[in-house]
Structures are given as structure tokens and as C-alpha cells.
């Protein structure tokens, strides 16, 4: 019973029930209209036939006399069919026809009438002429009928009644009603079966999604919603859910790695801060030692603040909430300004920066984040492009359009990054230098990658042989 209640609560069953109700109501109205229209059409046709025969009999009586009328009336009344005929004298007494009794009102006041009567059954075993003389053959068996007639008074005063038996018409209406009821019952039964089958299939797919979500909530993040080969709307929903689950799993894994890396990267500077503060508090520490300890504390604190600022900026970018709305910016100017700013610093390190910047490159983006990404790319390149082992330090900045894409490439001739690590270095706190003696927190490229995703673009590391080619590719729209 609970399963039935669960099925009944589904939208599929409710929509099916609503459809059944609407369809049955429409079918009732349609069949009722068809039956009524058919009945009216048949009744009108019968009335037209009656009027035509009345005019025919009147014309025969007027042109050929009463004998020709009697002959024609007797011939028609002896034929099988729904025709009803009665001819009486001036007082209304029966003379001939297949109807022997007529209500007095019909004969007294000419017009259109409908009444019940007993009609001779031509299929009876002893059918003979009605009202035979005494000692003649018995009257034929009779059957109940309903007559629709028109009565007229002829020129010689006789009473003529012409009509049709409408029992057959009513039988036709009954057949229509019977067929309609059978059809409605069949539609209801079939619709209930189809609705139940559809609801069962829908519930099965929904139960699969629910079971998967229950397993995921219990801690099994690797579970995914099954996808069938039907490629229907449930499969589309399953793909979206699986993509969302993949993203959530990546974020949780990233959060775990960030937590581990934060604990590792902050432990060393915090330990140095504590040692410096402890050394400055010793009684034997000279004023110079205390001053140097304070300077070291400030420097280490600045590094920690930079690390947290970078983390906050990455989180803000990944959340899709940059500081300031996106607007049309001149990327050429931003890249040129940052390159010009870092050229003297690079020269002090013995590094040459060459720039090839296309003019007038516009982009709908966040100015602050694009500038920060450019700064991170240059600082990362300068860190590994230092001249050593007879190699000159060189950095190339290239900005150009490629179709509908804006491509920014920062290339160095440093030691390069192994292919297996080119995706890993885009994660937070990942540093290929195991000793971590070089300055940095491992957040620079992660921020560039987050900026690329925010703007609907991509960021990749390519081999420059030697060195790396960091490519930031963003769509113009």
C-alpha cells in the first residue's frame, strides 16, 4: 500500500490522471455532440421525407383521384421499412394503411406528432392483411413502435397520416452510447496501465539517483549516477550530476591538499618567528640583536600575509566573485605596463625581456586579475630564467589574437618542467623545488589558472626546449 501511495505521489501519475480526466471529459462531450448531431440529422431527414411523401400524396389525390391515392398508399404500406401510413374517412375511421389506430388529436388537428403505437410485425409466422374480415386469417403479431407523423386533411375531407417509425433511430443512438461507454472504459484502463508503467520506470530511475546520493552522503565520494544508452533526459541529468560530483570531489581533494600544504608551508615561517621572538627576549640579547629579530619577524609576517592574500584571491576568483565587474579593457596596455615595470628588475638579475605585443587587443575581463596573472607569470619566469652554467637568462612576452582568442605567452629558457608535473604545478602550494629554499608559496600559477577559468579560458604549460612556455588563452567575448 505504501508503494502505491509512493507511485500516486509521483508527478508522472498525477499528470497521467489529469490527462485521463481531460481526455474522458473531452470524449464525453465529443461523443455526446456526435450522437446529438446524428440524431438531429436523422430526425430532420425523416421530417423532410415525411413532408415530401405528404406533398406527393396530395398531388396524386388532386390530379388522379382517390383511387390512385389509395393504390399508392397501399403499395407503400405493404413494403418493409420504417414508413408509417394511415388513411381514414372524414370522420377518421380507418380505411387502409399499416397503422390501424391513431390518437384522435392527430386526426382532429393536422400537424406534426409523436406517439407510441402497435405495428404489425412483417416477420411474424402468420402475417396477413391487418383487420381481416370475420372468419378470415388471424391478425398478424404486433410490435411496439414510436411514430413521428404529419397529419393532413385532403381536399375531399379524408384524413391522411404519413410518418416514420423512430425506434430504429433510437436503437442507433443506443449503439453510439454503448460504443462510447466501451471506448471510455478502454481508454481509462489503458491509460491507468500506461501511467503505472511509466511511473514505475520513472521511479526506478529516481531511486537509482537517490541510492547513489545516499552512498555519497555516507562518505563514498567515488560513486556516480549510472548512465543508460537511451540518452534521455534522465541521462542528461545524470551527466550533469556526475560532472558536479567530479567537481566537488576535485574541490574536496584540493581542500585536503591545501590544508596539508598550508600546515607544511606555514609551520617553518611560524617556527622562525617564534625562535626570533624568543631570542630577542633573552636577557643576554643586545639591542642590535633585538632590532634584527624584529626586522626578521616583520619580513616573515609580510610573507605570511602575502601567502594568505594569494589564497584569498584564488578563493575569490574560483567563487566567481572578482573585485569589480567585468568590463572592456585594453590588454595590450596592461601587458606592456607590467613588462616595462619588471624589465629593470630582470636586468638586475641578468635577464633580458623581449616583448612582442599586438596593439589594441581588447578583452572583456577584470583588470586587476589580468594584471595579477601577468605579474605572476613574469615573476615565475624570472625565478627560473636566471643565467647559470654559461646560459644567458632570457624571457619572451608575446601577446596576439588567434581568431576569437587572445593568447598571452610568457616564455623562459630555464631548466623547464617535466611533462608529468605540468598539470600538478597548477595546483595550490605545489613547488617542484623540494628543499623550498627559493622564495615563493607555490600559489602563483594556481592563481593564473583560476583567472583563466573565471574568464572562460585555459592556462597550460608547454615545453620550450629548454625552459617553459606558459600560455594564457582567453576568449574575446
Coordinates of C-alpha atoms in Angstrom, one line a residue:
X1 CA 0.0 0.0 0.0
X2 CA 2.9 2.3 0.8
X3 CA 4.3 1.6 -2.7
X4 CA 1.0 2.5 -4.3
X5 CA 1.0 5.8 -2.3
X6 CA 4.5 6.5 -3.4
X7 CA 3.6 5.9 -7.0
X8 CA 0.5 8.0 -6.7
X9 CA 2.6 10.9 -5.3
X10 CA 4.8 11.0 -8.5
X11 CA 4.3 13.8 -10.9
X12 CA 4.0 11.3 -13.8
X13 CA 1.0 9.5 -12.3
X14 CA -0.7 12.8 -11.4
X15 CA -0.1 14.2 -14.9
X16 CA -1.4 10.9 -16.4
X17 CA -4.5 11.1 -14.2
X18 CA -5.1 14.7 -15.2
X19 CA -4.7 13.8 -18.9
X20 CA -7.2 10.9 -18.4
X21 CA -9.7 13.2 -16.8
X22 CA -9.4 15.8 -19.5
X23 CA -9.5 13.2 -22.3
X24 CA -12.5 11.4 -20.9
X25 CA -14.4 14.7 -20.4
X26 CA -13.5 15.8 -24.0
X27 CA -14.5 12.3 -25.3
X28 CA -17.9 12.6 -23.5
X29 CA -18.5 16.0 -24.9
X30 CA -17.4 15.0 -28.4
X31 CA -19.4 11.7 -28.5
X32 CA -22.4 13.5 -27.0
X33 CA -22.2 16.1 -29.7
X34 CA -21.8 13.5 -32.4
X35 CA -24.7 11.5 -31.1
X36 CA -26.9 14.6 -30.7
X37 CA -25.9 15.8 -34.2
X38 CA -26.6 12.4 -35.7
X39 CA -30.0 12.2 -34.1
X40 CA -30.9 15.7 -35.2
X41 CA -29.7 15.0 -38.7
X42 CA -31.7 11.7 -38.9
X43 CA -34.8 13.4 -37.4
X44 CA -34.5 16.3 -39.9
X45 CA -34.1 13.8 -42.8
X46 CA -37.1 11.8 -41.6
X47 CA -39.2 15.0 -41.4
X48 CA -38.1 16.0 -44.9
X49 CA -39.0 12.5 -46.2
X50 CA -42.4 12.8 -44.5
X51 CA -43.1 16.2 -46.0
X52 CA -42.1 15.0 -49.4
X53 CA -44.4 12.0 -49.3
X54 CA -47.3 14.1 -48.0
X55 CA -46.9 16.5 -50.9
X56 CA -46.7 13.5 -53.3
X57 CA -49.9 12.0 -52.0
X58 CA -51.7 15.4 -52.1
X59 CA -50.6 15.8 -55.7
X60 CA -51.8 12.3 -56.6
X61 CA -55.1 12.9 -54.9
X62 CA -55.6 16.2 -56.7
X63 CA -54.6 15.1 -60.2
X64 CA -55.5 11.3 -60.3
X65 CA -58.2 10.9 -57.7
X66 CA -58.8 9.0 -54.5
X67 CA -58.4 5.5 -56.2
X68 CA -54.8 6.4 -57.3
X69 CA -54.0 7.7 -53.8
X70 CA -55.3 4.5 -52.2
X71 CA -53.3 2.4 -54.6
X72 CA -50.1 4.3 -54.0
X73 CA -50.7 4.3 -50.2
X74 CA -51.4 0.6 -50.1
X75 CA -48.3 -0.2 -52.2
X76 CA -46.0 1.8 -49.8
X77 CA -47.6 0.5 -46.6
X78 CA -47.1 -3.1 -47.7
X79 CA -43.4 -2.7 -48.2
X80 CA -41.0 -3.4 -45.3
X81 CA -39.4 -0.3 -43.8
X82 CA -39.9 2.4 -41.2
X83 CA -42.7 4.1 -43.2
X84 CA -46.0 4.6 -41.2
X85 CA -49.2 5.3 -43.2
X86 CA -52.9 5.8 -42.3
X87 CA -55.8 6.8 -44.4
X88 CA -59.2 7.5 -42.8
X89 CA -62.5 8.9 -43.9
X90 CA -63.8 12.3 -43.0
X91 CA -64.7 11.0 -39.5
X92 CA -61.3 9.5 -39.1
X93 CA -62.3 5.8 -39.4
X94 CA -59.6 3.5 -40.7
X95 CA -59.6 2.7 -44.4
X96 CA -56.2 1.4 -45.2
X97 CA -52.5 1.6 -44.2
X98 CA -50.1 -0.3 -42.0
X99 CA -51.2 1.6 -38.8
X100 CA -54.8 0.8 -37.7
X101 CA -55.1 3.2 -34.7
X102 CA -54.2 6.8 -34.5
X103 CA -54.7 9.1 -31.5
X104 CA -57.8 11.3 -32.0
X105 CA -55.8 14.5 -31.6
X106 CA -53.7 13.6 -34.6
X107 CA -56.8 13.4 -36.8
X108 CA -58.7 16.3 -35.4
X109 CA -55.9 18.9 -35.5
X110 CA -53.5 18.4 -38.5
X111 CA -49.8 18.9 -37.7
X112 CA -46.7 17.0 -36.5
X113 CA -47.0 14.5 -33.7
X114 CA -45.0 11.7 -32.0
X115 CA -46.7 8.8 -30.2
X116 CA -46.4 5.1 -29.3
X117 CA -48.4 2.6 -31.4
X118 CA -48.6 -1.1 -32.1
X119 CA -47.3 -2.0 -35.5
X120 CA -47.8 -5.3 -37.4
X121 CA -44.6 -7.4 -37.5
X122 CA -44.0 -8.4 -41.1
X123 CA -41.6 -11.2 -39.8
X124 CA -44.4 -12.9 -37.8
X125 CA -45.2 -16.5 -38.8
X126 CA -48.8 -15.8 -39.8
X127 CA -48.5 -12.3 -41.2
X128 CA -51.6 -11.2 -43.2
X129 CA -53.5 -8.1 -44.0
X130 CA -54.5 -6.2 -40.9
X131 CA -58.0 -6.2 -39.7
X132 CA -59.2 -9.2 -41.8
X133 CA -62.9 -10.0 -42.1
X134 CA -64.6 -12.3 -39.6
X135 CA -63.6 -15.9 -40.2
X136 CA -60.5 -14.8 -42.2
X137 CA -56.9 -15.3 -41.2
X138 CA -55.9 -14.0 -37.7
X139 CA -54.3 -10.6 -37.3
X140 CA -50.5 -10.7 -37.5
X141 CA -48.4 -10.4 -34.4
X142 CA -47.6 -6.8 -33.5
X143 CA -44.6 -4.9 -32.0
X144 CA -44.4 -1.7 -30.1
X145 CA -43.2 1.3 -32.1
X146 CA -42.8 5.1 -31.8
X147 CA -44.1 7.1 -34.7
X148 CA -43.2 10.6 -35.9
X149 CA -46.0 11.7 -38.2
X150 CA -47.6 14.6 -40.0
X151 CA -51.4 14.5 -40.4
X152 CA -53.2 16.5 -43.1
X153 CA -56.8 16.9 -44.3
X154 CA -57.2 16.1 -48.0
X155 CA -59.5 18.1 -50.4
X156 CA -62.2 15.5 -50.1
X157 CA -62.2 15.7 -46.3
X158 CA -60.3 12.4 -45.7
X159 CA -57.5 12.2 -43.1
X160 CA -54.0 11.3 -44.2
X161 CA -51.3 10.4 -41.7
X162 CA -47.7 9.8 -43.0
X163 CA -44.8 9.2 -40.7
X164 CA -41.7 7.2 -39.8
X165 CA -41.0 4.7 -37.1
X166 CA -38.2 6.2 -35.0
X167 CA -37.4 3.1 -32.9
X168 CA -34.5 2.2 -35.3
X169 CA -33.2 5.7 -34.8
X170 CA -33.2 5.3 -31.1
X171 CA -31.5 1.9 -31.5
X172 CA -28.8 3.7 -33.5
X173 CA -28.4 6.2 -30.6
X174 CA -28.1 3.4 -28.1
X175 CA -25.4 1.7 -30.2
X176 CA -23.4 5.0 -30.3
X177 CA -23.8 5.3 -26.5
X178 CA -22.7 1.7 -26.0
X179 CA -19.7 2.1 -28.2
X180 CA -18.8 5.3 -26.4
X181 CA -19.0 3.7 -22.9
X182 CA -16.9 0.8 -24.0
X183 CA -14.3 3.2 -25.6
X184 CA -14.2 5.3 -22.4
X185 CA -13.7 2.3 -20.2
X186 CA -11.0 1.0 -22.5
X187 CA -9.2 4.4 -22.5
X188 CA -9.3 4.6 -18.7
X189 CA -7.9 1.1 -18.3
X190 CA -5.2 1.6 -20.9
X191 CA -4.3 5.0 -19.5
X192 CA -4.0 3.7 -16.0
X193 CA -1.8 0.8 -17.2
X194 CA 0.4 3.1 -19.2
X195 CA 0.6 5.7 -16.4
X196 CA 1.6 3.0 -13.9
X197 CA 4.2 1.5 -16.2
X198 CA 5.6 5.0 -16.9
X199 CA 5.6 5.9 -13.2
X200 CA 7.4 2.7 -12.4
X201 CA 10.2 3.4 -14.8
X202 CA 10.5 7.0 -13.6
X203 CA 10.6 5.8 -10.0
X204 CA 13.3 3.3 -10.9
X205 CA 15.5 5.9 -12.4
X206 CA 14.8 8.3 -9.4
X207 CA 15.6 5.5 -6.9
X208 CA 18.9 4.9 -8.7
X209 CA 19.8 8.6 -8.3
X210 CA 18.6 8.6 -4.6
X211 CA 20.6 5.5 -3.8
X212 CA 23.7 7.0 -5.4
X213 CA 23.3 10.2 -3.4
X214 CA 22.8 8.2 -0.2
X215 CA 26.1 6.4 -0.8
X216 CA 27.8 9.7 -1.5
X217 CA 26.4 11.2 1.7
X218 CA 27.7 8.2 3.7
X219 CA 31.3 9.2 2.5
X220 CA 31.8 7.3 -0.7
X221 CA 32.6 10.2 -3.0
X222 CA 33.6 8.0 -5.9
X223 CA 30.0 6.9 -6.5
X224 CA 28.4 8.1 -9.7
X225 CA 24.9 8.0 -11.1
X226 CA 24.6 5.2 -13.8
X227 CA 24.0 6.4 -17.4
X228 CA 22.0 4.2 -19.8
X229 CA 22.2 4.0 -23.6
X230 CA 18.8 5.7 -24.1
X231 CA 20.3 9.2 -23.9
X232 CA 17.1 10.6 -22.5
X233 CA 16.5 13.5 -20.1
X234 CA 17.5 11.3 -17.1
X235 CA 20.8 10.5 -18.7
X236 CA 21.3 14.2 -19.3
X237 CA 20.6 14.9 -15.6
X238 CA 22.9 12.0 -14.6
X239 CA 25.7 13.5 -16.7
X240 CA 25.3 16.9 -15.1
X241 CA 25.2 15.4 -11.6
X242 CA 28.3 13.3 -12.3
X243 CA 30.1 16.4 -13.6
X244 CA 29.1 18.2 -10.4
X245 CA 30.2 15.3 -8.3
X246 CA 33.5 15.2 -10.1
X247 CA 34.0 18.9 -9.5
X248 CA 33.1 18.5 -5.8
X249 CA 35.5 15.6 -5.4
X250 CA 38.2 17.7 -7.0
X251 CA 37.5 20.6 -4.7
X252 CA 37.5 18.4 -1.6
X253 CA 40.7 16.8 -2.7
X254 CA 42.2 20.2 -3.4
X255 CA 41.0 21.4 0.0
X256 CA 42.7 18.5 1.7
X257 CA 45.9 19.2 -0.2
X258 CA 45.7 22.9 0.6
X259 CA 45.2 22.1 4.3
X260 CA 48.3 19.8 4.2
X261 CA 50.3 22.3 2.3
X262 CA 49.3 25.2 4.5
X263 CA 50.3 23.3 7.6
X264 CA 53.6 22.4 6.0
X265 CA 54.4 25.8 4.5
X266 CA 53.3 27.9 7.5
X267 CA 55.0 25.7 10.0
X268 CA 58.5 26.8 9.0
X269 CA 58.0 30.6 9.0
X270 CA 55.9 30.4 12.2
X271 CA 58.7 28.4 13.8
X272 CA 61.3 31.0 12.7
X273 CA 59.0 33.8 14.1
X274 CA 58.9 32.1 17.4
X275 CA 62.6 31.5 17.5
X276 CA 63.4 35.1 16.6
X277 CA 61.0 36.4 19.2
X278 CA 62.4 34.0 21.9
X279 CA 65.9 35.1 21.0
X280 CA 65.0 38.8 21.3
X281 CA 63.5 38.2 24.8
X282 CA 66.7 36.7 26.2
X283 CA 68.5 38.8 28.8
X284 CA 71.8 38.5 27.0
X285 CA 70.4 39.8 23.7
X286 CA 71.9 43.0 22.6
X287 CA 69.8 45.9 21.2
X288 CA 71.2 45.1 17.7
X289 CA 70.1 41.5 18.1
X290 CA 66.6 42.5 19.2
X291 CA 66.3 45.0 16.4
X292 CA 67.4 42.4 13.8
X293 CA 65.0 39.9 15.3
X294 CA 62.1 42.4 14.9
X295 CA 63.1 43.1 11.3
X296 CA 63.1 39.3 10.7
X297 CA 59.7 39.0 12.3
X298 CA 58.3 41.7 10.1
X299 CA 59.7 40.2 7.0
X300 CA 58.3 36.7 7.9
X301 CA 55.0 38.3 8.7
X302 CA 54.9 40.0 5.3
X303 CA 55.5 36.7 3.6
X304 CA 52.7 35.1 5.6
X305 CA 50.4 38.0 4.7
X306 CA 51.3 37.6 1.0
X307 CA 50.5 33.9 1.2
X308 CA 47.1 34.5 2.8
X309 CA 46.3 37.3 0.3
X310 CA 47.1 34.9 -2.5
X311 CA 44.9 32.2 -1.0
X312 CA 42.0 34.7 -0.6
X313 CA 42.4 35.9 -4.1
X314 CA 42.3 32.4 -5.5
X315 CA 39.3 31.5 -3.4
X316 CA 37.5 34.7 -4.6
X317 CA 38.3 34.0 -8.2
X318 CA 37.2 30.4 -8.0
X319 CA 34.0 31.5 -6.4
X320 CA 33.3 33.7 -9.4
X321 CA 33.2 36.9 -7.4
X322 CA 36.1 39.1 -8.6
X323 CA 36.7 42.5 -7.1
X324 CA 34.9 44.7 -9.7
X325 CA 32.7 43.8 -12.5
X326 CA 34.0 42.6 -15.9
X327 CA 34.5 45.4 -18.4
X328 CA 36.2 46.1 -21.7
X329 CA 39.9 46.5 -21.0
X330 CA 43.0 47.1 -23.2
X331 CA 45.1 44.0 -22.6
X332 CA 47.9 45.4 -24.7
X333 CA 48.4 48.3 -22.3
X334 CA 48.3 46.1 -19.2
X335 CA 50.8 43.6 -20.6
X336 CA 53.1 46.4 -21.8
X337 CA 53.0 48.3 -18.4
X338 CA 53.8 45.1 -16.4
X339 CA 56.6 44.2 -18.8
X340 CA 58.0 47.7 -18.5
X341 CA 57.8 47.6 -14.8
X342 CA 59.7 44.3 -14.4
X343 CA 62.3 45.0 -17.1
X344 CA 64.7 46.9 -14.8
X345 CA 64.3 44.2 -12.1
X346 CA 65.1 41.5 -14.6
X347 CA 68.1 43.4 -15.9
X348 CA 69.5 43.5 -12.3
X349 CA 69.2 39.7 -12.3
X350 CA 71.0 39.4 -15.7
X351 CA 67.8 38.5 -17.5
X352 CA 66.7 40.0 -20.8
X353 CA 63.0 40.6 -21.5
X354 CA 61.8 40.8 -25.1
X355 CA 58.2 41.7 -25.8
X356 CA 56.1 41.3 -28.9
X357 CA 52.7 42.9 -28.0
X358 CA 49.9 43.4 -30.6
X359 CA 48.3 46.8 -30.2
X360 CA 44.7 47.4 -29.5
X361 CA 43.9 43.9 -28.1
X362 CA 40.6 44.4 -26.2
X363 CA 39.1 41.9 -23.8
X364 CA 36.1 41.8 -21.5
X365 CA 37.7 40.9 -18.2
X366 CA 38.7 42.1 -14.8
X367 CA 41.7 44.5 -15.0
X368 CA 43.1 43.7 -11.5
X369 CA 43.1 39.9 -12.1
X370 CA 44.6 40.1 -15.6
X371 CA 47.3 42.3 -14.3
X372 CA 48.0 40.0 -11.3
X373 CA 48.1 37.0 -13.7
X374 CA 50.7 38.8 -15.8
X375 CA 52.8 39.7 -12.7
X376 CA 52.7 36.0 -11.5
X377 CA 53.8 34.7 -15.0
X378 CA 56.8 37.2 -15.1
X379 CA 57.9 36.5 -11.5
X380 CA 57.7 32.7 -12.1
X381 CA 59.7 33.1 -15.3
X382 CA 62.3 35.3 -13.6
X383 CA 62.7 32.8 -10.8
X384 CA 63.9 30.1 -13.2
X385 CA 65.5 32.1 -16.1
X386 CA 68.5 33.3 -14.1
X387 CA 71.7 32.9 -16.0
X388 CA 73.8 30.0 -14.9
X389 CA 76.2 27.4 -16.4
X390 CA 77.1 29.8 -19.2
X391 CA 73.4 30.2 -20.2
X392 CA 72.0 33.7 -20.7
X393 CA 68.7 34.5 -19.0
X394 CA 66.0 35.4 -21.4
X395 CA 62.2 35.9 -21.2
X396 CA 59.9 36.5 -24.1
X397 CA 56.5 38.1 -23.7
X398 CA 54.1 37.5 -26.6
X399 CA 50.5 38.9 -26.9
X400 CA 48.4 38.3 -30.0
X401 CA 45.0 37.4 -31.4
X402 CA 44.2 34.0 -32.8
X403 CA 40.7 34.0 -34.3
X404 CA 38.4 34.8 -31.4
X405 CA 41.0 34.1 -28.8
X406 CA 43.5 36.3 -27.0
X407 CA 46.8 34.5 -26.4
X408 CA 49.3 35.6 -23.9
X409 CA 52.5 33.6 -23.7
X410 CA 55.5 34.1 -21.3
X411 CA 58.5 32.0 -22.4
X412 CA 61.7 31.4 -20.5
X413 CA 64.9 29.4 -21.2
X414 CA 65.2 27.9 -17.7
X415 CA 65.5 24.3 -16.7
X416 CA 61.9 23.6 -17.6
X417 CA 59.2 21.5 -16.0
X418 CA 58.9 17.7 -16.6
X419 CA 55.8 16.7 -18.6
X420 CA 54.4 14.7 -15.7
X421 CA 54.4 17.8 -13.4
X422 CA 52.9 20.3 -15.8
X423 CA 49.4 19.9 -14.6
X424 CA 50.4 19.4 -11.0
X425 CA 52.2 22.8 -10.8
X426 CA 48.8 24.5 -11.4
X427 CA 47.6 23.3 -8.0
X428 CA 48.0 25.3 -4.8
X429 CA 51.2 25.0 -2.8
X430 CA 52.8 22.7 -5.3
X431 CA 56.5 23.5 -5.6
X432 CA 58.9 21.3 -7.6
X433 CA 61.8 22.5 -5.6
X434 CA 61.8 20.0 -2.8
X435 CA 64.1 22.0 -0.5
X436 CA 61.8 25.0 -0.7
X437 CA 64.9 27.3 -0.4
X438 CA 63.6 29.5 -3.2
X439 CA 61.2 32.3 -2.2
X440 CA 57.5 31.7 -3.0
X441 CA 54.5 29.9 -1.8
X442 CA 53.5 27.8 -4.8
X443 CA 50.4 29.8 -5.4
X444 CA 51.4 31.9 -8.4
X445 CA 50.5 29.5 -11.2
X446 CA 47.4 28.3 -9.3
X447 CA 46.1 31.9 -9.3
X448 CA 46.8 32.2 -13.1
X449 CA 44.8 29.0 -13.7
X450 CA 41.9 30.3 -11.6
X451 CA 41.9 33.6 -13.5
X452 CA 41.8 31.6 -16.8
X453 CA 38.8 29.5 -15.6
X454 CA 36.9 32.6 -14.4
X455 CA 37.2 34.2 -17.8
X456 CA 36.2 31.1 -19.6
X457 CA 39.7 30.4 -20.9
X458 CA 42.6 28.0 -20.4
X459 CA 46.1 28.0 -19.0
X460 CA 48.7 25.5 -19.9
X461 CA 52.4 24.8 -19.6
X462 CA 54.3 23.8 -22.7
X463 CA 57.9 22.7 -23.3
X464 CA 60.2 25.4 -24.8
X465 CA 63.3 23.2 -25.0
X466 CA 64.9 24.4 -22.8
X467 CA 62.5 26.3 -20.5
X468 CA 58.8 26.5 -20.4
X469 CA 56.1 28.3 -22.4
X470 CA 53.3 29.5 -20.1
X471 CA 50.2 30.2 -22.3
X472 CA 47.1 32.0 -21.1
X473 CA 44.3 31.8 -23.6
X474 CA 41.1 33.8 -23.1
X475 CA 38.1 34.3 -25.4
X476 CA 37.3 37.9 -26.6
X477 CA 33.6 37.6 -25.7

